[in-house]
Every structure is written in structure tokens, then in C-alpha cells.
Tab-separated table of C-alpha atoms in Angstrom:
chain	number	residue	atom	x	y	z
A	1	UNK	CA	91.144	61.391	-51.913
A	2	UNK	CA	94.340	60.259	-53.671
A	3	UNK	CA	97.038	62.553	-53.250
A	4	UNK	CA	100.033	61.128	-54.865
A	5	UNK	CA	101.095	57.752	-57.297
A	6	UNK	CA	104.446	56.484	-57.867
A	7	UNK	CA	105.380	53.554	-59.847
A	8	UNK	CA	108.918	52.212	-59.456
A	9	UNK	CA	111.383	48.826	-60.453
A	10	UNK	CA	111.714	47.167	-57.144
A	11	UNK	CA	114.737	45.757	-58.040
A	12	UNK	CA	116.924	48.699	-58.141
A	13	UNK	CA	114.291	51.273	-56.980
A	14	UNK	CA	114.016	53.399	-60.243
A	15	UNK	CA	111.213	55.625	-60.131
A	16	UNK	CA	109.302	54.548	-63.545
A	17	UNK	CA	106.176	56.576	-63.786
A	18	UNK	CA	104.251	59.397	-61.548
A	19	UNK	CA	101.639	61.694	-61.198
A	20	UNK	CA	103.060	64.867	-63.146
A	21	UNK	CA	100.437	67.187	-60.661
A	22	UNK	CA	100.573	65.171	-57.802
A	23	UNK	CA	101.199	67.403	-54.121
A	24	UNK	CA	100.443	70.748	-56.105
A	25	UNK	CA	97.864	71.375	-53.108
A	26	UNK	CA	99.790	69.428	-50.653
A	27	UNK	CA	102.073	70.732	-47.250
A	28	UNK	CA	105.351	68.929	-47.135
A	29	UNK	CA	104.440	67.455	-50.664
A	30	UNK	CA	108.359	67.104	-50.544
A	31	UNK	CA	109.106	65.052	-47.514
A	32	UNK	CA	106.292	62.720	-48.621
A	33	UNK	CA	108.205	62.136	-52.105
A	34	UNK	CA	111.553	61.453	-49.752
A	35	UNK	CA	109.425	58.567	-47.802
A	36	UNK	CA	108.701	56.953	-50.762
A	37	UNK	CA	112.219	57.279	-52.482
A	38	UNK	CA	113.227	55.868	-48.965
A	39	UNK	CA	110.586	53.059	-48.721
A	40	UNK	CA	111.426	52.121	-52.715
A	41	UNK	CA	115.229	51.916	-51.503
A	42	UNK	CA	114.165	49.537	-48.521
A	43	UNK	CA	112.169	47.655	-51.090
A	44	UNK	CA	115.115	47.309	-53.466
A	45	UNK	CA	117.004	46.109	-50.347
A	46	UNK	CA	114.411	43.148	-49.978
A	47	UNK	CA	113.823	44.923	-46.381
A	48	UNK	CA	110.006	44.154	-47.199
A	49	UNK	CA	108.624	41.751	-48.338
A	50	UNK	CA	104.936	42.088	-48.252
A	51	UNK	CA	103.428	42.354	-51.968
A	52	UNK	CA	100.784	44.643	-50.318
A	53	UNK	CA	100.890	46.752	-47.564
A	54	UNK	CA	99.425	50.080	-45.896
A	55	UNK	CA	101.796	52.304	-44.564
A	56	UNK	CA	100.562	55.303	-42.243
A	57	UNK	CA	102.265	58.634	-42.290
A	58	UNK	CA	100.711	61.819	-40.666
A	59	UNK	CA	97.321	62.544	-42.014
A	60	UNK	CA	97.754	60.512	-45.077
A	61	UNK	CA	98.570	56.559	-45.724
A	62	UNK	CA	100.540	55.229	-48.480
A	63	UNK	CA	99.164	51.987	-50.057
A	64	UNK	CA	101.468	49.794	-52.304
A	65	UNK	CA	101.268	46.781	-54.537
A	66	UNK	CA	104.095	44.808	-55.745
A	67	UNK	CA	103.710	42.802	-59.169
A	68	UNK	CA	106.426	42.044	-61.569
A	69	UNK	CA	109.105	43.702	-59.844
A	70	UNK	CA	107.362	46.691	-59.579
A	71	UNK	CA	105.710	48.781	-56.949
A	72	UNK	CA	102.637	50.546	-57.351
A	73	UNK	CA	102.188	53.033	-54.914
A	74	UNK	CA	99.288	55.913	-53.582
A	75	UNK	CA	99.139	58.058	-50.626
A	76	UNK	CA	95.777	58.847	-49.683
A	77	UNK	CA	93.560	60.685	-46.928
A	78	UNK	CA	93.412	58.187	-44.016
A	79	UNK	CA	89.483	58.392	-44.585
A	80	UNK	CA	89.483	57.390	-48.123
A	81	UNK	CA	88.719	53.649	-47.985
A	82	UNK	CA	91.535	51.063	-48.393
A	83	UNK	CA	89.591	49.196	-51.096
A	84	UNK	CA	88.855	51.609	-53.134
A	85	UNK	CA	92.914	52.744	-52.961
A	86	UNK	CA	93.710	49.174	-53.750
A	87	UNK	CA	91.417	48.921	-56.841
A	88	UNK	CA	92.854	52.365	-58.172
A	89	UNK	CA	96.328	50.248	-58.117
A	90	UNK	CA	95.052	47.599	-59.352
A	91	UNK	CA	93.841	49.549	-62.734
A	92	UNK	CA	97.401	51.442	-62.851
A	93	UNK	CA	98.841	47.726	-62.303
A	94	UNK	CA	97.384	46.369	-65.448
A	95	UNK	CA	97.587	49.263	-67.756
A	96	UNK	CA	100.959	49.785	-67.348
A	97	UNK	CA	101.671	45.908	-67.504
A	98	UNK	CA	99.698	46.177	-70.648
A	99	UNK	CA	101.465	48.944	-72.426
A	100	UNK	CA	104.990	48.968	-70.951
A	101	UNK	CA	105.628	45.049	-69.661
A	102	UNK	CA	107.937	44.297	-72.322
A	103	UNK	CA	110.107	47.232	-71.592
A	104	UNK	CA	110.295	47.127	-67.679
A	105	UNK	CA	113.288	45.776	-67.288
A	106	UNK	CA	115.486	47.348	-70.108
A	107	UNK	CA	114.583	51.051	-68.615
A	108	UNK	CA	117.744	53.166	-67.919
A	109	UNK	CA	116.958	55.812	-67.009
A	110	UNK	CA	114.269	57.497	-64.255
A	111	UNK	CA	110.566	58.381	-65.274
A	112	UNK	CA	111.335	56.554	-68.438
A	113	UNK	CA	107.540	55.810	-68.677
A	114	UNK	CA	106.473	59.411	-67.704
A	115	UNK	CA	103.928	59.436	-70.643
A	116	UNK	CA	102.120	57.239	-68.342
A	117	UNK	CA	100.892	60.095	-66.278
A	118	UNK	CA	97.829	60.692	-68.712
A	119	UNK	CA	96.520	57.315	-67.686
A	120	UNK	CA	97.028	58.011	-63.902
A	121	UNK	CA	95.129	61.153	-64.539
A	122	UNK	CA	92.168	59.939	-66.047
A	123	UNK	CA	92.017	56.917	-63.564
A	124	UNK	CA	92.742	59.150	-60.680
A	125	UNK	CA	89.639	61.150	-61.419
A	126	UNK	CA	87.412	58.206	-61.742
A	127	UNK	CA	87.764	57.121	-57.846
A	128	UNK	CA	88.019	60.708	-56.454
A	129	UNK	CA	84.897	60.772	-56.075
A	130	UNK	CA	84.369	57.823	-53.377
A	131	UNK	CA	79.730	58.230	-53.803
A	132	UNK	CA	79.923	57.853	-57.304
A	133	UNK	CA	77.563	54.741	-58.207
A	134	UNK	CA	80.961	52.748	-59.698
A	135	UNK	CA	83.304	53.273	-56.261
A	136	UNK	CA	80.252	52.370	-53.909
A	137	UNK	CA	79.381	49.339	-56.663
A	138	UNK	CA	83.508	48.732	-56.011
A	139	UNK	CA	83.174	49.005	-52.257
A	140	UNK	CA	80.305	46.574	-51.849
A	141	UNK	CA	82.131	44.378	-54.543
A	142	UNK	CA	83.160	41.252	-51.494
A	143	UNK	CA	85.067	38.965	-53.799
A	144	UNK	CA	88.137	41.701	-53.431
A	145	UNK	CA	89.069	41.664	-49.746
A	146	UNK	CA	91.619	44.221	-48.143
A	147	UNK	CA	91.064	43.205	-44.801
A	148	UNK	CA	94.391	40.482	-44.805
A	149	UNK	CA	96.791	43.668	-45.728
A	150	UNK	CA	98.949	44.824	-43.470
A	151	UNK	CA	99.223	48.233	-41.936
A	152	UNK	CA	102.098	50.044	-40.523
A	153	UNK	CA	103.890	53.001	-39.018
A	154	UNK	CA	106.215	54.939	-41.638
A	155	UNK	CA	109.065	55.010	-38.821
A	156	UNK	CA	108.558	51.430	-38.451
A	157	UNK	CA	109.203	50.836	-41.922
A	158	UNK	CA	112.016	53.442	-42.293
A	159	UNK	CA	113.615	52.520	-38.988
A	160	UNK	CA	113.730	48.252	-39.896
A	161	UNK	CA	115.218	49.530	-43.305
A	162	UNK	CA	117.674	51.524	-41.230
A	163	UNK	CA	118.383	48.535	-38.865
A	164	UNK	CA	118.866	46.328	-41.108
A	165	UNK	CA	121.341	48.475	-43.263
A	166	UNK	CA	123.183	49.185	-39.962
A	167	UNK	CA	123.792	45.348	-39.705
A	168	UNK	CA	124.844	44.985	-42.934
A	169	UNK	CA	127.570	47.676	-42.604
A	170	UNK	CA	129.156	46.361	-39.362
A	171	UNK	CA	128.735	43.208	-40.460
A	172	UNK	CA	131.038	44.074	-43.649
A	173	UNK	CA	133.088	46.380	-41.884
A	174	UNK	CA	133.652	43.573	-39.221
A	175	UNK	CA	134.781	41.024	-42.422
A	176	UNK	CA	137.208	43.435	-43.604
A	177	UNK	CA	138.588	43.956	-40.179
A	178	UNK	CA	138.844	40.181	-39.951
A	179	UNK	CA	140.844	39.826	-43.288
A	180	UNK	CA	143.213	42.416	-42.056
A	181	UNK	CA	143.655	40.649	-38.971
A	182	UNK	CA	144.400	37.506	-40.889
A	183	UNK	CA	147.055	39.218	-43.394
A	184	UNK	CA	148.592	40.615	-40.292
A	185	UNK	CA	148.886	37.038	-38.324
A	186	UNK	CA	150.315	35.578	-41.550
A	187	UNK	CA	152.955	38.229	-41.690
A	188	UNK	CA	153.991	37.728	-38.092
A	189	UNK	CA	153.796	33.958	-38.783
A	190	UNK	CA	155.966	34.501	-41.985
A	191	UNK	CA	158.442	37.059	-39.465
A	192	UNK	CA	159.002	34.689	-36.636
A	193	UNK	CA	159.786	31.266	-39.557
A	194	UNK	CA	162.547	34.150	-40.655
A	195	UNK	CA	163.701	34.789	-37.170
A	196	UNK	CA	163.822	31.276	-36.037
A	197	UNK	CA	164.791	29.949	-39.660
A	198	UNK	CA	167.641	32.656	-40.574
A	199	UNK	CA	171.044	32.012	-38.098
A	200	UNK	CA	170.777	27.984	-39.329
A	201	UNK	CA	170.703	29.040	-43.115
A	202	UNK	CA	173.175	32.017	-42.273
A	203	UNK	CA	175.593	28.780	-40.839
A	204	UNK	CA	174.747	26.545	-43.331
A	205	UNK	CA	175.729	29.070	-45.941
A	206	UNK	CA	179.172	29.977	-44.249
A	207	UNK	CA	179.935	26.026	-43.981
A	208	UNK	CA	179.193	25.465	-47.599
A	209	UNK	CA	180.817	28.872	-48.569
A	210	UNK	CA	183.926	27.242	-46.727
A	211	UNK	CA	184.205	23.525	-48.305
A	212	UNK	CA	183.873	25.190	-51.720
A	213	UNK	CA	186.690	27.772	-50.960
A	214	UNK	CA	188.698	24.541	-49.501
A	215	UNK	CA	187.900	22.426	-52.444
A	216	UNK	CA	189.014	25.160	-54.958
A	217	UNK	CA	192.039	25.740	-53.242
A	218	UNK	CA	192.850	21.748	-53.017
């Protein structure tokens, strides 16, 4: 059974579009929405780059498509079947292409699409039902194949995301502490020219000071 559908810019991660009902009946509906806010944030991150990808979590999986910059995503029961999951993106996919492509990438703000929703609703209800004589026509439908996607653990996921930020932050914290480094060997570069440099043009000056006091005087 589908339990929950976010649609989001992968770009910058901005939730577009959701399922206004979605974890009404669900424990820890919550944390699930914070594993997909954190997997979006990986995806805006380029820390995945799969364009299709099962993603386990507890009793549930998350499936996700990415077209156009955006992700289309469901979490599911583990026993509802991965085609079927993938089909019910697929229909999201091209609606919302359909009546929103145009204005994907000029969206602001978050849920700017949240009208959406009715859509979700209506297609969300069609494959809840996984004996219905359209799913089982869907399941035994062999020119879509699921069997090449991936599937993961949610740690794994959140924990390469993690990784991978971690890098990124020594790795800029380690070229700022290089650039300091280098403005301090310049200034001890620039100190010991001074020191070396300043008794000569201290003697130089006093020499010249005293031929131009002589020549006035003459």
C-alpha cells in the first residue's frame, strides 16, 4: 500500500508537491518525512546519482524517480510490489510534467504546486488496490522492468550523504587554514626583508641627510 508521495526540485531540494493526508494512519509518520527532507538534501548535493532507486527503511521502502530535475518519491509496504510503486510514479511523473513543466524552475517558494495533491489522490487510490484487474494487467505488463533498480539501506544512503559532507567541510576548513598559513609566511617574509633591509636604509639616510646639510652649509 502507498503510504506517502513527495515531489521535490532536485536542484535545491524544494519540496514541490505532497500528499495533503499522507501518514494520518502512520507511527513515526514524522521521522519518515525527516528521511526524505534528508535524502532530497543528499540529492541536491549530487550525493546520488541514480535516476531510480529503492531505498529500505523499517517496515516500509521509499521508491524514487528522478526526471527533469525533479524527484518523485513513495514509501510503500515492503510487500507492495516494486512495479506497481514505479508505475504509480511514473503517472505522478507525467501529470505533473504536463500541468506544471513550464513553471518548475521559477517556483520560490515550498509546496508551490500543493494543488497537485488532488491528482496524487485520485491516482493513489487507483493502485491501492494491488488485485484489481488494471495493477495485475500492470504487473504482468514485461516491457516495464524494475528488476535493474537499485535497492538500499536508508543509513547507507544517509550515512554516504553524511560522509561525503564531512569531506567537504574539512576539506574547506583545511583551504582556509592553508590561506592563513600563507598570509602568515608572507608577513614573516615581509618582517625579516624589514629587519635585514632597515640598518642599510637607516645609514644610507644619515649619509645623504649629511652631504645635503654639508652642501647647504658650503
Amino acid at each position: 500500500m502507498v503510504k506517502m508521495t513527495m515531489i521535490a526540485r532536485v536542484t535545491d531540494g524544494l519540496p514541490l508537491a505532497e500528499g495533503l493526508d499522507d501518514g494520518r494512519d502512520l507511527v513515526d509518520a514524522e521521522m519518515y518525512k525527516q528521511q526524505v527532507k534528508a535524502l532530497f538534501k543528499n540529492l541536491s548535493k549530487g550525493h546520488n546519482e541514480a535516476s531510480r532507486m529503492s531505498i529500505e527503511t523499517g517496515p516500509y521502502v521509499f521508491h524514487y524517480i528522478i526526471e527533469g530535475r525533479v524527484c518523485y518519491l513513495t514509501m510503500c509496504d515492503r510487500s507492495y510490489p516494486k512495479k506497481l510503486a514505479f508505475q504509480y510514479l511514473e503517472d505522478l511523473k507525467n501529470e505533473f510534467e504536463r500541468v506544471n513543466g513550464a513553471q518548475i524552475e521559477t517556483a520560490a517558494r515550498p509546496y508551490a504546486f500543493i494543488k497537485f495533491d488532488t491528482f496524487i489522490q485520485k491516482t493513489k487510490k487507483l493502485y491501492q488496490d494491488t488485485r484489481t484487474q488494471r495493477n495485475i494487467a500492470k504487473l504482468n505488463d514485461e516491457l516495464y522492468e524494475v528488476h535493474q533498480i537499485m535497492t538500499r539501506n536508508v543509513q547507507e544512503v544517509l550515512g554516504v550523504g553524511e560522509k561525503l559532507d564531512q569531506v567537504s567541510q574539512m576539506s574547506s576548513r583545511l583551504t582556509s587554514e592553508s590561506r592563513v598559513y600563507a598570509d602568515k609566511a608572507r608577513d614573516l617574509n615581509r618582517q625579516a626583508l624589514i629587519r635585514k633591509w632597515a640598518p642599510v636604509a637607516i645609514v644610507l639616510g644619515v649619509v645623504f641627510l649629511l652631504f645635503w646639510v654639508k652642501a647647504k652649509l658650503w
